[in-house]
């Protein structure tokens, strides 16, 4: 069982907005602003989309945004596009490990 | 341009040994943590461990400690993941990645298949 909890799947139509949640504890998500989000198209390398809860790396579309409230972080994708269909993983710093912890991943389907 | 290029797919038998590699370029290899993550078929990403090539400081996930060895040769900017005795359950995609709290670059993945 993953340390962080994500919904197994979400879906939306082109142009809509969706939000993926990532729930942890005060030892990880809730205690530190070190939450990252990764997009993974199977067969390709994962890609960093959000780091430190809200920051977008250079080159990542501003349709992607991150937030956090308590022990739950969220990734919002606005103006859904077909190319957004992928698996999304959250990760966080944790006091329980020298390494980060990941969520189980969420499969986004663009209808 | 930062790149992490991994070695190619491997097919091995249970009990065999294996060492896969990840060559970094476009950045100071010695001064950045580089780690390995596993993705089993149909499953999510799991940390295996990470190494700081500058001083070879290595951290392992308890789930992998003792079953794999992570090493690095900073003279050729290459990190390694090694098994002494593979099991069928080691069948997975393995990714190398730069960073720990934030992974900003990933390798393309190495598929390891262990089957008799």
PDB file of N, CA and C in Angstrom, chain A residues 10-18 63-64 77-85 88 108-111:
ATOM      1  N   UNK A  10      -9.495   9.278 -12.755  1.00  0.00           N
ATOM      2  CA  UNK A  10     -10.362  10.439 -12.935  1.00  0.00           C
ATOM      3  C   UNK A  10     -10.562  10.600 -14.433  1.00  0.00           C
ATOM      4  N   UNK A  11     -11.614  11.289 -14.800  1.00  0.00           N
ATOM      5  CA  UNK A  11     -11.861  11.530 -16.216  1.00  0.00           C
ATOM      6  C   UNK A  11     -12.519  12.891 -16.410  1.00  0.00           C
ATOM      7  N   UNK A  12     -12.382  13.392 -17.619  1.00  0.00           N
ATOM      8  CA  UNK A  12     -13.002  14.662 -17.962  1.00  0.00           C
ATOM      9  C   UNK A  12     -13.033  14.820 -19.465  1.00  0.00           C
ATOM     10  N   UNK A  13     -13.851  15.720 -19.913  1.00  0.00           N
ATOM     11  CA  UNK A  13     -13.969  15.990 -21.345  1.00  0.00           C
ATOM     12  C   UNK A  13     -13.021  17.105 -21.744  1.00  0.00           C
ATOM     13  N   UNK A  14     -12.655  17.150 -23.002  1.00  0.00           N
ATOM     14  CA  UNK A  14     -11.784  18.249 -23.461  1.00  0.00           C
ATOM     15  C   UNK A  14     -12.367  19.602 -23.075  1.00  0.00           C
ATOM     16  N   UNK A  15     -11.476  20.471 -22.570  1.00  0.00           N
ATOM     17  CA  UNK A  15     -11.883  21.798 -22.171  1.00  0.00           C
ATOM     18  C   UNK A  15     -12.297  21.920 -20.718  1.00  0.00           C
ATOM     19  N   UNK A  16     -12.645  20.799 -20.105  1.00  0.00           N
ATOM     20  CA  UNK A  16     -13.037  20.827 -18.694  1.00  0.00           C
ATOM     21  C   UNK A  16     -11.814  20.901 -17.789  1.00  0.00           C
ATOM     22  N   UNK A  17     -12.082  21.069 -16.489  1.00  0.00           N
ATOM     23  CA  UNK A  17     -11.035  21.029 -15.478  1.00  0.00           C
ATOM     24  C   UNK A  17     -11.223  19.800 -14.599  1.00  0.00           C
ATOM     25  N   UNK A  18     -10.113  19.230 -14.167  1.00  0.00           N
ATOM     26  CA  UNK A  18     -10.174  18.110 -13.232  1.00  0.00           C
ATOM     27  C   UNK A  18      -9.172  18.363 -12.113  1.00  0.00           C
ATOM     28  N   UNK A  63      -1.734  25.482 -17.573  1.00  0.00           N
ATOM     29  CA  UNK A  63      -2.991  24.769 -17.321  1.00  0.00           C
ATOM     30  C   UNK A  63      -2.863  23.835 -16.117  1.00  0.00           C
ATOM     31  N   UNK A  64      -1.631  23.579 -15.725  1.00  0.00           N
ATOM     32  CA  UNK A  64      -1.361  22.708 -14.585  1.00  0.00           C
ATOM     33  C   UNK A  64      -1.068  23.572 -13.354  1.00  0.00           C
ATOM     34  N   UNK A  77      -5.857  20.390 -13.466  1.00  0.00           N
ATOM     35  CA  UNK A  77      -5.569  20.581 -14.883  1.00  0.00           C
ATOM     36  C   UNK A  77      -6.787  21.257 -15.492  1.00  0.00           C
ATOM     37  N   UNK A  78      -6.579  22.440 -16.019  1.00  0.00           N
ATOM     38  CA  UNK A  78      -7.683  23.159 -16.640  1.00  0.00           C
ATOM     39  C   UNK A  78      -7.590  23.050 -18.155  1.00  0.00           C
ATOM     40  N   UNK A  79      -8.707  23.278 -18.830  1.00  0.00           N
ATOM     41  CA  UNK A  79      -8.718  23.205 -20.282  1.00  0.00           C
ATOM     42  C   UNK A  79      -8.172  21.877 -20.781  1.00  0.00           C
ATOM     43  N   UNK A  80      -8.723  20.787 -20.279  1.00  0.00           N
ATOM     44  CA  UNK A  80      -8.219  19.450 -20.615  1.00  0.00           C
ATOM     45  C   UNK A  80      -7.997  19.274 -22.112  1.00  0.00           C
ATOM     46  N   UNK A  81      -6.869  18.621 -22.428  1.00  0.00           N
ATOM     47  CA  UNK A  81      -6.553  18.286 -23.808  1.00  0.00           C
ATOM     48  C   UNK A  81      -6.282  16.791 -23.901  1.00  0.00           C
ATOM     49  N   UNK A  82      -6.436  16.263 -25.089  1.00  0.00           N
ATOM     50  CA  UNK A  82      -6.229  14.826 -25.286  1.00  0.00           C
ATOM     51  C   UNK A  82      -4.845  14.387 -24.825  1.00  0.00           C
ATOM     52  N   UNK A  83      -3.858  15.246 -25.027  1.00  0.00           N
ATOM     53  CA  UNK A  83      -2.470  14.901 -24.676  1.00  0.00           C
ATOM     54  C   UNK A  83      -2.255  14.821 -23.166  1.00  0.00           C
ATOM     55  N   UNK A  84      -3.228  15.295 -22.382  1.00  0.00           N
ATOM     56  CA  UNK A  84      -3.099  15.221 -20.927  1.00  0.00           C
ATOM     57  C   UNK A  84      -3.402  13.821 -20.409  1.00  0.00           C
ATOM     58  N   UNK A  85      -3.974  12.987 -21.258  1.00  0.00           N
ATOM     59  CA  UNK A  85      -4.289  11.620 -20.827  1.00  0.00           C
ATOM     60  C   UNK A  85      -2.992  10.890 -20.480  1.00  0.00           C
ATOM     61  N   UNK A  88      -0.727  10.073 -13.379  1.00  0.00           N
ATOM     62  CA  UNK A  88      -0.169  11.166 -12.588  1.00  0.00           C
ATOM     63  C   UNK A  88       0.162  10.657 -11.192  1.00  0.00           C
ATOM     64  N   UNK A 108      -5.602   9.388 -15.664  1.00  0.00           N
ATOM     65  CA  UNK A 108      -6.493  10.411 -16.208  1.00  0.00           C
ATOM     66  C   UNK A 108      -6.933  10.011 -17.599  1.00  0.00           C
ATOM     67  N   UNK A 109      -8.239   9.947 -17.789  1.00  0.00           N
ATOM     68  CA  UNK A 109      -8.807   9.660 -19.108  1.00  0.00           C
ATOM     69  C   UNK A 109      -9.506  10.906 -19.614  1.00  0.00           C
ATOM     70  N   UNK A 110      -9.145  11.304 -20.816  1.00  0.00           N
ATOM     71  CA  UNK A 110      -9.818  12.425 -21.471  1.00  0.00           C
ATOM     72  C   UNK A 110     -10.861  11.835 -22.412  1.00  0.00           C
ATOM     73  N   UNK A 111     -12.115  12.066 -22.094  1.00  0.00           N
ATOM     74  CA  UNK A 111     -13.228  11.401 -22.789  1.00  0.00           C
ATOM     75  C   UNK A 111     -13.412  11.909 -24.219  1.00  0.00           C
TER      76      UNK A 111
END
